[in-house]
Coordinates of C-alpha atoms in Angstrom, one line a residue:
M1 CA -35.6 -3.8 -17.5
K2 CA -34.9 -0.2 -18.6
I3 CA -31.9 1.3 -16.9
F4 CA -31.5 5.1 -17.0
F5 CA -28.2 6.6 -15.7
S6 CA -28.1 10.4 -15.4
N7 CA -27.3 13.5 -13.4
I8 CA -29.5 15.9 -15.4
P9 CA -32.7 17.0 -13.5
K10 CA -34.9 17.6 -16.5
K11 CA -34.0 14.3 -18.2
I12 CA -34.6 12.3 -15.0
E13 CA -37.9 14.1 -14.4
F14 CA -39.1 13.4 -17.9
F15 CA -38.1 9.7 -17.6
A16 CA -39.6 9.3 -14.2
R17 CA -43.0 10.8 -15.3
N18 CA -43.3 8.2 -18.0
L19 CA -42.5 5.1 -16.0
K20 CA -44.6 2.0 -16.5
G21 CA -44.4 -1.0 -14.2
I22 CA -42.4 -1.5 -10.9
S23 CA -39.7 1.1 -10.6
A24 CA -36.8 2.1 -8.3
Y25 CA -34.0 4.6 -8.1
F26 CA -30.5 4.9 -6.6
I27 CA -28.9 8.2 -5.4
L28 CA -25.2 7.8 -5.7
S29 CA -24.0 11.5 -5.4
D30 CA -24.2 14.3 -2.9
S31 CA -24.1 17.3 -5.3
V32 CA -26.6 20.2 -4.9
N33 CA -28.4 19.3 -8.2
I34 CA -28.8 15.7 -7.2
K35 CA -30.4 16.7 -3.9
R36 CA -33.0 18.5 -6.0
I37 CA -33.5 15.3 -8.0
E38 CA -33.9 13.3 -4.9
S39 CA -36.5 15.6 -3.6
F40 CA -38.5 15.2 -6.8
L41 CA -38.2 11.4 -7.1
S42 CA -39.2 10.9 -3.4
N43 CA -42.6 12.4 -4.2
I44 CA -43.4 10.2 -7.1
K45 CA -46.0 7.6 -6.0
G46 CA -44.9 4.0 -6.4
L47 CA -41.2 4.8 -7.1
R48 CA -39.1 3.1 -4.5
C49 CA -35.8 4.4 -3.2
I50 CA -33.0 1.8 -2.9
D51 CA -31.0 3.0 0.1
K52 CA -27.3 2.3 -0.3
N53 CA -26.9 2.7 3.4
A54 CA -29.0 -0.4 4.0
F55 CA -26.5 -2.3 1.9
L56 CA -23.6 -0.9 4.0
K57 CA -25.2 -2.4 7.1
N58 CA -25.8 -5.9 5.6
Y59 CA -22.9 -6.3 3.2
T60 CA -19.3 -6.4 4.4
F61 CA -17.9 -5.3 1.1
K62 CA -14.5 -4.2 2.5
A63 CA -13.4 -7.8 3.0
D64 CA -14.3 -8.6 -0.6
Y65 CA -12.4 -5.5 -1.8
I66 CA -9.3 -6.5 0.1
E67 CA -9.3 -10.0 -1.4
F68 CA -10.1 -8.5 -4.9
I69 CA -7.0 -6.3 -4.9
A70 CA -4.9 -9.1 -3.4
R71 CA -5.9 -11.4 -6.3
L72 CA -5.1 -8.6 -8.8
N73 CA -1.7 -8.2 -7.2
Q74 CA -0.9 -11.9 -7.2
A75 CA -1.9 -12.2 -10.9
Q76 CA 0.6 -9.5 -12.0
E77 CA 4.3 -10.0 -12.6
A78 CA 5.2 -6.6 -14.1
F79 CA 7.3 -4.7 -11.6
D80 CA 5.6 -1.3 -12.5
W81 CA 2.2 -2.7 -11.5
N82 CA 3.3 -1.8 -7.9
A83 CA 3.5 1.8 -9.0
L84 CA -0.3 1.9 -9.2
N85 CA -2.0 3.3 -6.1
L86 CA -4.7 0.7 -6.3
S87 CA -2.1 -2.1 -5.8
T88 CA -1.7 -1.0 -2.1
K89 CA -5.4 -0.2 -1.5
S90 CA -4.3 3.4 -0.9
R91 CA -6.6 6.1 0.3
L92 CA -6.0 7.7 -3.1
S93 CA -8.1 4.9 -4.5
F94 CA -11.1 5.4 -2.2
D95 CA -13.2 6.5 -5.2
F96 CA -12.4 3.2 -6.9
Y97 CA -13.5 1.4 -3.7
Y98 CA -16.9 3.0 -3.8
R99 CA -17.3 2.5 -7.6
L100 CA -16.8 -1.2 -7.1
F101 CA -19.2 -1.2 -4.2
Y102 CA -22.0 0.7 -6.1
A103 CA -21.4 -1.5 -9.2
S104 CA -21.8 -4.7 -7.1
I105 CA -25.1 -3.3 -5.6
I106 CA -26.5 -2.4 -9.0
K107 CA -25.5 -5.8 -10.5
G108 CA -27.4 -7.5 -7.6
V109 CA -30.5 -5.4 -8.3
I110 CA -30.3 -6.2 -12.1
D111 CA -29.9 -10.0 -11.4
T112 CA -32.8 -10.1 -8.9
G113 CA -35.1 -8.8 -11.7
G114 CA -37.7 -7.3 -9.4
Y115 CA -38.0 -4.0 -11.3
D116 CA -39.1 -2.9 -14.8
N117 CA -37.2 0.4 -14.5
L118 CA -34.1 1.4 -12.6
I119 CA -32.9 5.1 -12.4
V120 CA -29.3 5.5 -11.3
V121 CA -28.6 9.1 -10.3
S122 CA -24.9 9.8 -10.5
D123 CA -22.3 11.9 -12.3
D124 CA -19.7 9.1 -12.4
Y125 CA -18.8 8.3 -16.1
A126 CA -16.7 5.3 -15.2
L127 CA -19.5 3.7 -13.1
A128 CA -21.9 4.4 -16.0
Q129 CA -19.7 2.4 -18.4
Q130 CA -19.6 -0.5 -16.0
V131 CA -23.4 -0.5 -15.6
K132 CA -23.7 -0.3 -19.4
M133 CA -21.6 -3.5 -19.6
F134 CA -24.0 -5.2 -17.0
S135 CA -27.0 -4.2 -19.1
R136 CA -25.5 -5.7 -22.3
Q137 CA -24.7 -8.9 -20.5
S138 CA -28.2 -9.2 -19.1
G139 CA -30.0 -8.1 -22.3
H140 CA -31.5 -4.9 -20.7
S141 CA -31.8 -1.5 -22.3
F142 CA -29.5 1.2 -21.1
N143 CA -29.8 5.0 -21.6
L144 CA -27.1 7.5 -20.5
A145 CA -27.5 11.2 -20.1
L146 CA -24.6 13.0 -18.2
R147 CA -23.9 16.7 -18.0
V148 CA -20.2 17.3 -17.9
S149 CA -18.8 20.3 -16.1
G150 CA -15.8 22.4 -17.3
K151 CA -13.5 20.7 -14.8
R152 CA -14.8 17.3 -15.8
Y153 CA -14.0 18.1 -19.5
I154 CA -10.4 18.9 -18.4
S155 CA -10.1 15.7 -16.4
M156 CA -11.5 13.7 -19.4
L157 CA -9.0 15.3 -21.7
C158 CA -6.2 14.2 -19.3
F159 CA -7.8 10.7 -19.2
F160 CA -7.5 10.2 -22.9
L161 CA -4.2 12.2 -23.5
P162 CA -1.0 11.9 -21.4
V163 CA -1.1 15.7 -20.6
S164 CA -0.2 15.2 -16.9
V165 CA 2.6 12.7 -17.7
F166 CA 4.2 15.3 -20.1
F167 CA 3.9 18.0 -17.5
V168 CA 5.4 16.1 -14.6
F169 CA 8.2 14.8 -16.9
L170 CA 9.2 18.4 -17.8
R171 CA 8.9 19.5 -14.2
T172 CA 11.1 16.7 -13.0
L173 CA 13.8 17.6 -15.6
F174 CA 13.7 21.2 -14.2
Y175 CA 13.8 20.0 -10.6
A176 CA 16.8 17.7 -11.4
F177 CA 18.6 20.6 -13.1
A178 CA 18.0 22.9 -10.1
A179 CA 19.0 20.2 -7.5
K180 CA 22.3 19.5 -9.3
I181 CA 23.2 23.2 -9.7
M182 CA 22.1 24.3 -6.2
L183 CA 22.7 21.2 -4.1
S184 CA 25.3 19.0 -5.7
P185 CA 25.8 16.0 -3.4
R186 CA 28.9 15.9 -1.2
V187 CA 28.7 12.4 0.2
K188 CA 31.5 9.9 0.4
R189 CA 30.7 6.6 -1.4
E190 CA 31.5 4.6 1.7
H191 CA 29.1 6.4 4.0
N192 CA 28.2 3.2 6.0
G193 CA 25.4 4.9 8.0
Y194 CA 21.7 5.3 7.9
L195 CA 19.7 6.6 5.0
I196 CA 16.6 8.5 6.2
K197 CA 14.0 8.8 3.4
T198 CA 11.6 11.6 4.1
L199 CA 9.1 14.0 2.5
L200 CA 10.0 17.6 2.8
S201 CA 7.7 20.6 2.6
H202 CA 7.6 24.1 4.0
Y203 CA 6.2 22.5 7.2
S204 CA 9.7 20.9 7.6
F205 CA 11.1 24.2 8.8
D206 CA 10.3 26.1 12.0
T207 CA 9.6 29.8 12.3
N208 CA 13.3 30.5 12.4
G209 CA 13.9 28.6 9.2
D210 CA 15.6 25.7 11.0
F211 CA 15.1 22.2 9.6
K212 CA 12.7 20.1 11.7
D213 CA 11.7 16.9 9.8
I214 CA 8.0 16.3 10.2
Y215 CA 8.5 12.5 10.5
F216 CA 11.9 12.0 12.1
H217 CA 13.1 15.1 13.9
R218 CA 13.4 13.2 17.3
L219 CA 15.3 10.4 15.7
V220 CA 17.6 12.8 13.9
N221 CA 18.4 14.5 17.2
Y222 CA 19.0 11.1 18.8
F223 CA 21.4 10.2 16.0
K224 CA 23.3 13.5 16.3
K225 CA 23.6 13.0 20.1
K226 CA 24.9 9.4 19.7
Q227 CA 27.1 10.5 16.8
I228 CA 25.5 8.0 14.4
N229 CA 26.1 8.7 10.7
F230 CA 23.0 9.5 8.7
I231 CA 22.0 11.2 5.5
I232 CA 18.6 12.4 4.4
D233 CA 17.1 11.6 1.0
A234 CA 14.3 14.0 0.6
T235 CA 11.3 14.1 -1.8
I236 CA 10.8 17.9 -1.9
F237 CA 7.4 19.3 -2.4
K238 CA 6.3 22.7 -3.8
P239 CA 7.4 25.5 -3.6
Y240 CA 10.4 23.5 -4.8
L241 CA 13.0 26.3 -5.3
R242 CA 12.1 28.0 -2.1
N243 CA 12.5 24.7 -0.2
I244 CA 15.8 24.0 -2.0
I245 CA 17.2 27.3 -0.8
K246 CA 16.1 26.5 2.8
V247 CA 17.8 23.1 2.5
K248 CA 21.0 24.8 1.2
R249 CA 21.1 27.0 4.3
E250 CA 21.0 23.9 6.5
R251 CA 23.9 22.0 4.8
K252 CA 26.2 22.8 7.7
N253 CA 23.9 21.0 10.1
F254 CA 22.5 18.2 7.9
I255 CA 23.3 16.2 4.8
I256 CA 20.1 16.5 2.9
I257 CA 20.0 15.2 -0.7
P258 CA 17.0 15.9 -2.9
R259 CA 15.5 12.9 -4.7
E260 CA 16.5 14.4 -8.1
A261 CA 20.2 15.1 -7.2
Y262 CA 21.6 11.7 -8.2
L263 CA 19.0 11.1 -10.9
S264 CA 20.5 11.2 -14.4
Y265 CA 18.5 12.8 -17.2
L266 CA 18.6 9.4 -18.9
D267 CA 16.8 7.8 -15.9
I268 CA 14.1 10.5 -16.0
I269 CA 13.6 9.8 -19.7
K270 CA 13.4 6.0 -19.0
C271 CA 10.7 6.7 -16.3
F272 CA 8.8 8.9 -18.8
L273 CA 8.9 6.2 -21.5
V274 CA 7.7 3.5 -19.2
S275 CA 4.8 5.8 -18.1
L276 CA 3.9 6.4 -21.8
R277 CA 4.1 2.7 -22.5
R278 CA 1.7 1.9 -19.8
F279 CA -0.6 4.8 -20.8
F280 CA -0.9 3.5 -24.4
G281 CA -0.1 -0.2 -23.8
K282 CA -2.0 -1.0 -20.6
F283 CA -1.4 -4.0 -18.3
D284 CA -2.2 -7.5 -19.3
I285 CA -4.8 -8.7 -16.7
K286 CA -6.0 -12.2 -17.3
S287 CA -7.6 -13.1 -14.0
G288 CA -8.8 -11.7 -10.7
L289 CA -11.5 -9.4 -12.1
L290 CA -14.5 -10.9 -10.3
I291 CA -16.0 -10.1 -6.9
G292 CA -18.2 -13.1 -6.4
N293 CA -19.7 -13.6 -9.9
V294 CA -19.6 -9.9 -10.8
D295 CA -17.3 -9.0 -13.6
L296 CA -15.8 -5.6 -12.8
S297 CA -13.3 -5.5 -15.7
S298 CA -14.6 -2.2 -17.0
L299 CA -14.0 -0.3 -13.7
V300 CA -10.6 -1.9 -13.3
A301 CA -9.5 -0.9 -16.8
S302 CA -10.9 2.7 -16.2
E303 CA -9.0 3.0 -12.9
I304 CA -5.7 1.8 -14.4
Q305 CA -6.1 4.2 -17.3
K306 CA -6.8 7.1 -14.9
E307 CA -3.8 6.3 -12.8
C308 CA -1.4 5.9 -15.8
A309 CA -2.7 9.2 -17.1
S310 CA -1.9 10.9 -13.8
K311 CA 1.3 12.3 -12.3
D312 CA 1.1 9.8 -9.4
F313 CA 2.1 6.8 -11.5
F314 CA 5.1 8.6 -12.9
L315 CA 6.2 9.9 -9.5
N316 CA 5.8 6.5 -7.8
L317 CA 7.9 5.0 -10.6
L318 CA 10.5 7.8 -10.2
E319 CA 11.2 6.5 -6.7
Y320 CA 12.5 3.3 -8.3
Y321 CA 14.9 5.1 -10.6
S322 CA 15.9 7.6 -7.9
M323 CA 16.9 4.8 -5.4
K324 CA 18.8 2.9 -8.1
S325 CA 20.8 6.0 -8.8
F326 CA 21.3 6.6 -5.1
I327 CA 22.7 3.1 -4.6
K328 CA 25.2 3.6 -7.3
N329 CA 26.6 6.7 -5.5
V330 CA 26.3 6.0 -1.8
K331 CA 26.7 2.9 0.4
F332 CA 24.6 2.8 3.5
N333 CA 23.7 0.1 6.1
K334 CA 20.0 0.8 6.8
V335 CA 17.1 2.7 5.2
I336 CA 14.4 4.2 7.3
Y337 CA 11.3 5.7 5.7
P338 CA 7.7 6.7 6.8
F339 CA 5.6 3.5 6.3
E340 CA 2.0 3.7 5.1
H341 CA 2.3 0.8 2.6
R342 CA 2.1 3.2 -0.3
S343 CA 3.1 2.5 -3.9
W344 CA 6.1 4.8 -3.9
E345 CA 7.4 2.8 -0.9
S346 CA 7.1 -0.5 -2.9
M347 CA 9.1 1.0 -5.7
L348 CA 11.8 2.2 -3.3
I349 CA 12.1 -1.3 -1.7
F350 CA 12.0 -3.0 -5.1
A351 CA 15.0 -1.0 -6.3
I352 CA 17.1 -1.9 -3.2
R353 CA 16.3 -5.6 -3.5
E354 CA 16.7 -5.8 -7.2
A355 CA 20.2 -4.4 -6.8
R356 CA 20.9 -7.0 -4.1
F357 CA 22.1 -4.1 -2.0
P358 CA 23.2 -5.2 1.5
S359 CA 20.9 -2.9 3.4
S360 CA 18.2 -3.4 6.0
V361 CA 14.9 -1.7 5.2
I362 CA 12.9 -0.3 8.1
G363 CA 9.5 1.2 7.7
Y364 CA 8.4 3.5 10.5
Q365 CA 4.6 3.4 11.0
H366 CA 4.0 7.0 12.2
T367 CA 0.3 7.7 12.5
S368 CA -3.0 6.2 13.8
I369 CA -4.8 3.4 12.0
A370 CA -8.5 3.2 11.5
P371 CA -10.6 0.6 9.6
K372 CA -10.7 3.1 6.8
H373 CA -7.0 2.7 6.1
T374 CA -7.2 -0.3 3.8
N375 CA -3.6 0.2 2.9
F376 CA -2.8 -1.4 6.3
I377 CA -4.8 -4.5 5.5
L378 CA -3.4 -7.4 3.5
G379 CA -5.5 -10.2 1.9
K380 CA -5.1 -13.8 2.9
N381 CA -1.6 -14.9 2.0
E382 CA -1.0 -11.5 0.3
W383 CA 2.1 -11.0 2.5
K384 CA 3.9 -13.7 0.5
N385 CA 4.0 -11.5 -2.6
A386 CA 3.7 -8.1 -1.1
I387 CA 6.7 -5.8 -1.2
L388 CA 7.3 -5.1 2.5
P389 CA 10.3 -3.8 4.5
D390 CA 12.4 -6.1 6.6
R391 CA 11.0 -4.5 9.8
I392 CA 8.1 -2.3 10.6
I393 CA 8.5 -0.2 13.7
S394 CA 5.2 1.2 15.0
M395 CA 4.4 4.3 17.0
G396 CA 3.2 2.1 19.9
K397 CA 1.7 -1.2 20.9
I398 CA -1.9 -0.5 19.6
T399 CA -1.0 0.1 16.0
K400 CA 1.3 -2.9 16.0
G401 CA -1.6 -5.0 17.2
I402 CA -4.0 -3.6 14.6
M403 CA -1.5 -4.4 11.8
E404 CA -1.1 -8.0 13.1
N405 CA -4.7 -8.8 14.1
Y406 CA -6.7 -6.9 11.5
G407 CA -4.1 -6.3 8.7
S408 CA -2.6 -9.8 8.5
F409 CA 1.0 -8.5 8.5
P410 CA 3.6 -11.1 9.4
P411 CA 4.1 -10.7 13.2
E412 CA 7.9 -11.4 12.9
I413 CA 8.5 -8.1 11.0
L414 CA 6.4 -5.9 13.5
E415 CA 7.9 -4.2 16.5
A416 CA 6.6 -1.5 18.8
G417 CA 8.7 1.7 18.9
P418 CA 8.3 5.3 19.9
A419 CA 6.0 8.0 18.5
L420 CA 8.3 10.4 16.8
R421 CA 5.6 12.9 15.7
Q422 CA 3.0 13.1 18.5
E423 CA 3.3 15.1 21.7
I424 CA 3.5 12.9 24.8
V425 CA 2.0 14.3 27.9
A426 CA 3.8 13.1 31.0
E427 CA 2.1 15.4 33.6
G428 CA -0.5 18.1 33.8
V429 CA -3.5 15.8 33.2
C430 CA -6.7 17.7 32.8
Q431 CA -8.6 17.8 36.1
K432 CA -11.5 20.0 35.2
D433 CA -14.9 20.0 37.0
V434 CA -17.2 17.8 34.9
S435 CA -20.3 19.9 35.6
G436 CA -18.6 23.1 34.3
M437 CA -17.6 21.8 30.9
R438 CA -18.3 24.4 28.2
N439 CA -15.3 24.6 25.8
I440 CA -15.6 22.3 22.8
L441 CA -12.6 21.8 20.4
V442 CA -13.5 20.3 17.0
A443 CA -10.4 18.6 15.5
M444 CA -10.2 18.5 11.7
T445 CA -8.0 16.5 9.3
T446 CA -6.8 17.2 5.8
D447 CA -10.0 15.6 4.3
T448 CA -12.0 18.4 2.8
D449 CA -15.1 16.2 2.5
E450 CA -15.0 15.5 6.2
Y451 CA -14.4 19.2 6.9
R452 CA -17.6 20.2 5.1
K453 CA -19.7 17.4 6.8
M454 CA -18.3 18.3 10.2
M455 CA -19.0 22.0 9.7
G456 CA -22.6 21.3 8.7
F457 CA -23.0 19.0 11.7
I458 CA -21.6 21.5 14.2
K459 CA -23.7 24.3 12.8
E460 CA -26.9 22.2 13.1
A461 CA -26.0 20.9 16.5
F462 CA -25.2 24.2 18.3
S463 CA -27.3 26.8 16.4
A464 CA -30.0 26.6 19.1
D465 CA -27.6 26.8 22.1
N466 CA -25.1 29.6 22.8
Y467 CA -23.9 28.2 26.1
F468 CA -21.1 26.2 24.6
K469 CA -18.0 27.8 23.1
V470 CA -16.9 26.0 19.9
R471 CA -13.4 26.2 18.4
I472 CA -12.7 24.6 15.0
R473 CA -9.0 23.5 14.8
P474 CA -7.9 22.8 11.2
H475 CA -5.2 20.3 10.5
P476 CA -1.8 22.2 10.4
L477 CA -1.1 20.8 6.9
A478 CA -4.4 22.0 5.5
Y479 CA -5.5 25.7 5.0
L480 CA -9.2 26.1 5.4
E481 CA -10.7 29.4 4.4
G482 CA -13.2 29.8 7.2
A483 CA -16.7 28.3 7.3
P484 CA -18.3 27.0 4.0
K485 CA -20.4 29.8 2.4
E486 CA -23.5 27.7 2.2
Y487 CA -23.6 27.5 6.1
N488 CA -24.7 30.5 8.1
F489 CA -22.8 30.3 11.4
S490 CA -24.2 33.6 12.8
S491 CA -26.2 31.6 15.4
V492 CA -23.2 29.5 16.7
N493 CA -20.7 30.7 19.3
F494 CA -17.6 29.6 17.4
E495 CA -14.2 30.6 16.2
F496 CA -11.2 29.1 14.4
D497 CA -8.1 27.9 16.3
Y498 CA -5.0 28.4 14.2
D499 CA -2.6 27.9 17.2
K500 CA 0.4 25.8 16.0
N501 CA 0.9 24.5 19.5
L502 CA -1.7 21.7 20.1
V503 CA -1.0 21.8 23.8
N504 CA -2.5 25.3 24.1
S505 CA -5.6 24.1 22.2
L506 CA -6.0 21.1 24.5
S507 CA -5.4 23.1 27.6
W508 CA -8.4 25.3 26.6
A509 CA -10.7 22.4 25.7
D510 CA -13.2 20.7 28.0
I511 CA -14.4 18.2 25.3
V512 CA -13.0 17.3 21.9
F513 CA -15.2 16.4 18.9
Y514 CA -13.5 14.4 16.1
C515 CA -14.2 12.1 13.2
S516 CA -10.8 10.8 12.2
S517 CA -8.2 13.2 13.8
T518 CA -5.4 11.8 16.0
V519 CA -6.0 14.8 18.3
S520 CA -8.5 12.5 19.9
I521 CA -5.7 10.2 21.1
E522 CA -3.8 13.1 22.6
A523 CA -7.0 14.4 24.2
I524 CA -7.8 11.3 26.1
Q525 CA -4.1 11.1 27.2
R526 CA -4.7 14.5 28.8
G527 CA -7.9 13.3 30.4
I528 CA -10.2 15.2 28.1
P529 CA -13.5 13.3 27.1
I530 CA -14.0 12.8 23.4
V531 CA -17.1 12.7 21.2
Y532 CA -16.9 10.7 18.0
V533 CA -19.0 12.1 15.2
D534 CA -20.2 9.1 13.2
F535 CA -21.3 9.9 9.6
G536 CA -22.2 6.3 9.0
E537 CA -19.4 5.6 6.5
D538 CA -18.7 2.1 5.3
L539 CA -15.0 2.6 5.9
C540 CA -14.9 3.7 9.5
P541 CA -12.4 6.6 10.0
D542 CA -12.2 6.4 13.8
P543 CA -8.6 5.8 15.0
L544 CA -10.0 4.8 18.4
F545 CA -12.5 2.2 17.0
E546 CA -11.4 -0.3 19.6
L547 CA -12.0 2.1 22.5
S548 CA -15.3 2.3 24.3
D549 CA -14.2 4.1 27.6
F550 CA -14.3 7.9 27.9
K551 CA -15.7 8.2 24.3
W552 CA -19.2 9.1 23.3
R553 CA -20.7 8.5 19.8
V554 CA -23.2 10.8 18.1
S555 CA -24.6 10.3 14.6
K556 CA -27.2 13.0 14.5
P557 CA -26.9 16.7 15.4
E558 CA -30.0 16.7 17.5
K559 CA -28.4 14.1 19.8
V560 CA -25.3 16.2 20.6
L561 CA -26.8 18.2 23.5
D562 CA -28.1 14.9 25.1
A563 CA -24.6 13.4 24.8
L564 CA -23.0 16.5 26.4
T565 CA -25.6 16.4 29.2
R566 CA -24.7 12.7 29.9
I567 CA -21.0 13.6 30.1
K568 CA -21.7 16.5 32.5
Q569 CA -24.0 14.5 34.7
M570 CA -21.7 11.4 34.9
P571 CA -20.8 10.6 38.5
I572 CA -17.2 11.7 39.2
E573 CA -16.1 8.1 40.3
R574 CA -17.3 6.6 36.9
F575 CA -15.8 9.6 35.1
N576 CA -12.4 9.1 36.6
L577 CA -12.5 5.4 36.1
A578 CA -13.3 5.8 32.4
K579 CA -10.6 8.5 32.1
N580 CA -7.9 6.3 33.6
K581 CA -8.8 3.4 31.3
A582 CA -8.7 5.7 28.3
R583 CA -5.4 7.2 29.3
S584 CA -3.8 3.8 29.7
Y585 CA -5.0 3.0 26.1
A586 CA -3.6 6.2 24.8
C587 CA -0.2 5.5 26.5
E588 CA -0.1 2.2 24.6
Y589 CA -1.1 3.9 21.4
I590 CA 1.7 6.5 21.7
Y591 CA 5.0 5.4 23.1
P592 CA 7.3 8.1 24.3
S593 CA 10.6 8.9 22.5
T594 CA 12.9 7.9 25.2
E595 CA 16.5 6.8 24.4
D596 CA 15.6 3.2 25.2
N597 CA 12.7 3.3 22.8
L598 CA 14.7 5.1 20.1
A599 CA 17.4 2.4 20.3
V600 CA 15.0 0.1 18.5
F601 CA 16.0 1.7 15.2

């Protein structure tokens, strides 16, 4: 078999025109150039397209991936392994997930031996090296021709040299200097209260400049009302100095200590040296590199190298040294942090337990969970070695059940608590006339890929119908610069909704379109029907994947108007019955922040 791996149109066209024997091709990218290549290849007689989506339907790769990462974790004893994002199956490692998936498919095609030629159309260099390894193992010829963009050259430079590690090291030294000068800690050693670990950005302050924590502001208000001692350990994001100044203004109301305030310069240097050691020395991986009988060692080595060369590994590791320094200076009874089973959380918990510090660790699960969130799924028996908090308090009954039933989390550490971030609607349920529905709110997330897909979908769905009014609501933490330039929206009756108050947006809406946004949950709680836009992804992003009532699913733009017609023509009795079932589900998803519910902390 001849295997040709490329993203260059002319090279692929030349190779394809000179094929002899049975041939096939894979398309594993969505770039503009590759769409041109796909158009060319599809017109060559006798050249078969191997559809990756067909494998998605017939191959439950996610379960294999979960167990694969679990085996890697169980085979590692080095504490800093847990600073890798791949160790927690983080969303930051989704590219790694798809590389493993595509490599498994290609290996299956090679082993089947049904083709004389195989063209793999992709711009992924790491995947190319894995396919090259497969070719050598099977005795097949392999040709590689990749065009590398300017951005890719820079990323490759950072891959082979620790440029990002040096940068984040110097930046951390500066941040530590600024934190010690501007916000020197004033906390008694015997604090004996709660430590709230949070992430602080410019979104953590309201329009008046008052501190309003994006995760825990309701809990903070509860603690103040009950006169419960607490301090806040904050990882402060950019713009760092501007946020430090805002924190300083709030010192009369809150004790907020930046992560770097207690860090010694020696600790920062230690963190830097460990990062360099892993960049040059690698991890010793002796087992766990197979999915089935497929050896994926090349991709694993590449992913680890990429992570160790990035700022993420250093910053995750920094949480370990930061918490060790904190423990030396302040005594506290409980730690509460936003739980997503991320690598920095593992390092924080590891530091507390390594020091045998007498403190209870509470992870607060604060957002919706979809099948896409593999970080909330443990492998069989992985919980025995996983670094988990003593308790996980969820935002409601539904997410607790998902972690227990799908995620294999130990039920004894799970407990349903209140939703501290989401708006709870007690009254004012939407009672609009079904037949008069016209206003469509499209809820976006921070995922830019989803944003572009959704904008293209909406443009195609509504370009032939100006009856409906469409509002695009970006995620409040993501700034989107209008519609993508490649889409002409002149034929669509739409506008952007930048209202910070979600209640206003939902009061306007008759129907909510979404892919992964939690706005969908708040919509059904208000009695607003929702439409899930399904892009056919292997990792389903729908936070309401268990719900069938009051939810319509569309996967093609041309089916949207049919779905809206079905909603408008639905008998009012059936409509209200479905609405009430969905509202009950939403109320179990989002528990209100009453004093009784807050007392669980």
